[in-house]
């Protein structure tokens, strides 16, 4: 039997470590029950070299994990554990993540490509706070008592945990997306079968080890790296899973919702794609707006569901703004995540690299002008440099489709109405940003933009206690804040008769 | 220089050395009182002095308020995001856990409660409370309200500012946690006066708060007398809110001072004469055990003590027999001995007060079925005492005794007992024992009290609100409800286009 761990050497930091590579079920790392299951290889996108292989779960492994989660829900978790206990364990998990933040950051960078410092200070820093935030909610899940008839009835609601939750997370923020899912689900008393992305399974497995160390009972959290079409499909169609939460592409989101509908009508929450607009009005602080615009499209190398990938600038300040924007974007150094100089890393895989380049080529082919970028880098690594297109129109693929790379499309507008119309002309509705020093305009426009998150004079910055999610085809449901708790609770209304006698026949 | 309390504990329950400064805690420092006077801390098992602590004067209150205001304006209040407050409170909880035994030993020697209760109820409960409110700190939300499209209307739940908190001697550390938790979570700064009888755990907490990293001035603790320090706090023109737990008598004075000074916000947790109602069909064994716990826990020094025990006539004799036996079995003695249930009353003043109530009961013709005398000859120990044959006009039936003295009253039916139970100016808690859940709910709903216990007594949780109806108090502590006491709501109306 193959060993269920791998020795990894990180040359840049001289670190040697053992990573668990088995499936995590009932607090143990185990092989697949399916001997035909091909392992998944994790790749370093900066060097294109393999890192190690992990066991890939099959549909049968999903069955076993779901059974373990169900057993835990019925015996040691769910209604068998108090909010206070759940709170303590979540806080312990946060402490352990903090203890291991340097190692986790290095592996996150190795597998995903993002700079190590950003992984540690932002991805992991935010994840620790997220877990602590939800630890604080665990003992505050309240129902209501409701006045009906004081002489005869006591009516109240209980906010029960939904049950066994399938959670499918993406590769762009592996650790952060893990925390966003695990936090509220555990706080509410649900058990989890987590399928991390097949591109970035390593940190999810390391975090699973921390779950066991923190003291969560076996079966509460189970981790099955797997191909989406195998493990993800199995979870969304599973008759024993009460709820599926998915973050990823809109295309896959549809499949998940279909599978849920066809199987047991499990509850579904989806965090999908976006083609989020930023609007720069003439009264804006242009220098600041240019900074936020850069952050919006270049952070995480554009691999962000809320990436501000469309930018609309008011006529009167267009030229000035572009002259500020282009040099700023150029300043970003895309490179190996372990290089101190890198402000951004490669895109995560060959598939993504090819996809982004197809869009860059289509932009030029469909008549947009390149203000920055357009030169493919030779050599190893899936590096894509900041790219800016101008002179766009609404029919271009680069304007309609989510590219998920550092590629910005810039347009212009005359009036506020036109800006709003351009911004809302999309089937997506995840994020939007506007830059203006006219307070009334800020209020009007933020009200009119059809997006789940609207940033005013800012972009991209989220907080664990403020909800996040999509309108239109960007998603269903909300993560973060108290709102995430609703996704993991099931409301039961209790009508307790203590004084009414029924006559029969009526 | 303020004194340092140094002591070597060598008891069956706890062995260890303690050493810490006992000055006033202002702006992160331990200082002498303005008049350089001190207060003796007395050991209630023998009346001897344990140590001295600095005494605060009204001038020290001014200094503390200034420090608290400065902290509020610069490093706390809206300058410290909820997540920051949450982290600091989380650290404090961890430090309390690490120092749990020492805190319990200090509490037991200062207050007289047993080390076991101090450790497993007071200290454990205090840690849970601080942890619970640490979790609220980044979850204090306002609302966005729908009015018209021409307007954005929302509320902000802002911290009040400098709040005054005055706490009692019966659960010194726990009452401090109940006050600090919500106040800090909401972003207020604090001037807190512990009871002059039991200041030690409050002072130790100040040392822990420094260690946790709270900025200076966020919490200030002034040991002093009610008449001087307490009065200065409740009448201070720059304190916007005062929270008090203690007797109804003093509660009135606090509310008066607030009214006469700057109309500061007031919340009060006062006394009680809580009824414990036991129906014929109750699980008798359980009812007896809970009833004993209800009146004798913490030596009867509990605001929600089930001090009037109503027993339905069908089971009265059997109940009384078993209850008397149970009461007789209570072990009174050294708080540090492992099998002690009840230590001494907290002070000579309290001892005398309780003994005079017992005397008044005897004089009025009530029958002492067990106890009724002092226990031993040293310290403030009183025998657990039960009276029967009482009538509603007796002082022992109407007034809060705050000692191990219960009265047992026979009743006929539901309507009769609810009338008797509600016949009091108090309304803090109540308890009902019955196997008939419909009757339990119905009774619980008809009792005029802030807490109704069904088939239990004295059972609290950090996330469930607690407070009084009628003259037992104003406002609620614990749970989310406590946050309302420490926030000030501002409504913001943003006009988006309505031209005048």
Coordinates of N, CA and C in Angstrom, one line a residue, chain A residues 44-47 108-110 112-119 122-123 172-173 294-295 297-303 328-348 377 380-386 405-406:
Chain A
X44 N 3.4 22.8 -9.2 CA 3.9 24.1 -8.9 C 3.8 25.0 -10.1
X45 N 2.9 26.0 -10.1 CA 2.6 26.7 -11.4 C 3.7 27.7 -11.7
X46 N 4.6 28.0 -10.8 CA 5.8 28.9 -11.1 C 6.8 28.1 -11.9
X47 N 7.0 26.8 -11.6 CA 8.0 26.0 -12.3 C 7.5 25.0 -13.2
X108 N 0.8 26.9 0.4 CA -0.2 27.5 -0.4 C 0.4 28.2 -1.6
X109 N 1.5 28.9 -1.3 CA 2.2 29.5 -2.4 C 2.8 28.5 -3.4
X110 N 3.4 27.4 -2.9 CA 3.9 26.4 -3.8 C 2.9 25.9 -4.7
X112 N -0.4 27.1 -5.3 CA -1.3 28.0 -6.0 C -0.5 29.1 -6.8
X113 N 0.7 29.4 -6.3 CA 1.5 30.4 -7.0 C 1.6 31.8 -6.4
X114 N 0.6 32.1 -5.5 CA 0.5 33.5 -4.9 C 1.7 33.7 -4.1
X115 N 2.2 35.0 -3.9 CA 3.3 35.3 -3.1 C 3.1 34.8 -1.7
X116 N 4.2 34.3 -1.1 CA 4.1 33.8 0.3 C 3.6 34.8 1.3
X117 N 4.1 36.0 1.2 CA 3.7 37.0 2.2 C 2.2 37.3 2.1
X118 N 1.7 37.4 0.9 CA 0.3 37.6 0.7 C -0.5 36.4 1.3
X119 N 0.0 35.2 1.0 CA -0.7 34.0 1.5 C -0.8 34.1 3.0
X122 N -2.6 37.8 4.3 CA -4.0 38.1 3.9 C -4.8 36.8 3.9
X123 N -4.4 35.8 3.0 CA -5.3 34.6 2.9 C -5.4 34.0 4.3
X172 N -8.6 29.3 -6.2 CA -8.0 30.6 -6.2 C -7.6 31.1 -4.8
X173 N -8.3 30.7 -3.8 CA -8.0 31.1 -2.4 C -8.2 29.8 -1.6
X294 N -6.3 49.1 -10.2 CA -5.3 48.1 -10.3 C -5.5 46.9 -9.4
X295 N -5.8 47.2 -8.1 CA -6.0 46.2 -7.1 C -7.2 45.3 -7.6
X297 N -8.2 44.4 -10.6 CA -8.0 43.4 -11.7 C -6.7 42.6 -11.5
X298 N -5.8 43.2 -10.7 CA -4.5 42.5 -10.6 C -4.3 41.7 -9.3
X299 N -5.1 41.9 -8.3 CA -4.9 41.2 -7.1 C -5.2 39.7 -7.3
X300 N -4.3 38.9 -6.8 CA -4.4 37.4 -7.0 C -4.3 37.1 -8.5
X301 N -3.6 38.0 -9.2 CA -3.4 37.8 -10.7 C -4.8 37.7 -11.4
X302 N -5.7 38.5 -10.9 CA -7.0 38.5 -11.6 C -7.9 37.3 -11.3
X303 N -7.4 36.4 -10.5 CA -8.1 35.1 -10.3 C -9.0 35.2 -9.1
X328 N 0.8 52.5 -13.6 CA 0.6 51.8 -12.3 C 0.5 50.3 -12.5
X329 N -0.3 49.9 -13.4 CA -0.5 48.5 -13.7 C 0.8 47.8 -14.1
X330 N 1.6 48.6 -14.8 CA 2.9 48.1 -15.3 C 3.8 47.8 -14.1
X331 N 3.6 48.5 -13.0 CA 4.6 48.4 -11.9 C 4.5 47.0 -11.2
X332 N 3.4 46.3 -11.4 CA 3.2 45.0 -10.7 C 4.1 44.0 -11.3
X333 N 4.9 43.4 -10.4 CA 5.9 42.4 -10.8 C 5.2 41.0 -10.6
X334 N 5.0 40.3 -11.7 CA 4.4 39.0 -11.7 C 5.6 38.0 -11.7
X335 N 5.7 37.1 -10.7 CA 6.8 36.2 -10.6 C 6.6 35.1 -9.7
X336 N 7.6 34.3 -9.4 CA 7.5 33.2 -8.5 C 7.1 33.6 -7.1
X337 N 6.2 32.9 -6.5 CA 5.7 33.3 -5.2 C 6.7 33.4 -4.1
X338 N 7.9 32.8 -4.3 CA 8.9 32.8 -3.2 C 9.9 33.9 -3.5
X339 N 9.7 34.6 -4.6 CA 10.6 35.8 -4.9 C 10.0 37.0 -4.2
X340 N 10.9 37.6 -3.3 CA 10.5 38.8 -2.5 C 9.9 39.9 -3.4
X341 N 10.4 40.0 -4.7 CA 10.0 41.1 -5.5 C 8.5 40.8 -6.1
X342 N 8.0 39.6 -6.1 CA 6.8 39.3 -6.7 C 5.6 40.0 -6.0
X343 N 4.8 40.7 -6.8 CA 3.6 41.3 -6.2 C 2.4 40.4 -6.6
X344 N 2.6 39.5 -7.6 CA 1.6 38.6 -8.0 C 2.3 37.3 -8.5
X345 N 1.5 36.2 -8.5 CA 2.1 35.0 -9.0 C 1.6 34.6 -10.4
X346 N 1.9 33.4 -10.8 CA 1.4 32.9 -12.1 C -0.1 32.6 -12.0
X347 N -0.7 32.3 -13.1 CA -2.1 31.8 -13.0 C -1.9 30.3 -12.7
X348 N -2.9 29.7 -12.2 CA -2.7 28.4 -11.4 C -2.4 27.2 -12.3
X377 N 5.1 35.4 -22.2 CA 6.4 35.2 -21.7 C 7.0 33.9 -22.1
X380 N 9.5 28.7 -18.5 CA 8.6 27.9 -17.6 C 7.8 28.8 -16.7
X381 N 6.6 28.3 -16.3 CA 5.8 29.0 -15.4 C 4.6 29.7 -16.1
X382 N 3.4 29.6 -15.5 CA 2.2 30.1 -16.2 C 2.0 31.6 -15.9
X383 N 3.0 32.4 -16.2 CA 3.0 33.8 -15.9 C 2.3 34.7 -17.0
X384 N 1.4 35.4 -16.5 CA 0.7 36.4 -17.5 C 0.8 37.8 -16.9
X385 N 1.3 38.7 -17.7 CA 1.6 40.0 -17.2 C 0.3 40.9 -17.3
X386 N 0.2 42.0 -16.5 CA -1.0 42.8 -16.6 C -1.3 43.3 -18.0
X405 N -8.2 36.3 -15.2 CA -6.8 36.5 -15.4 C -6.6 38.0 -15.3
X406 N -5.3 38.5 -15.3 CA -5.0 40.0 -15.1 C -5.3 40.8 -16.4

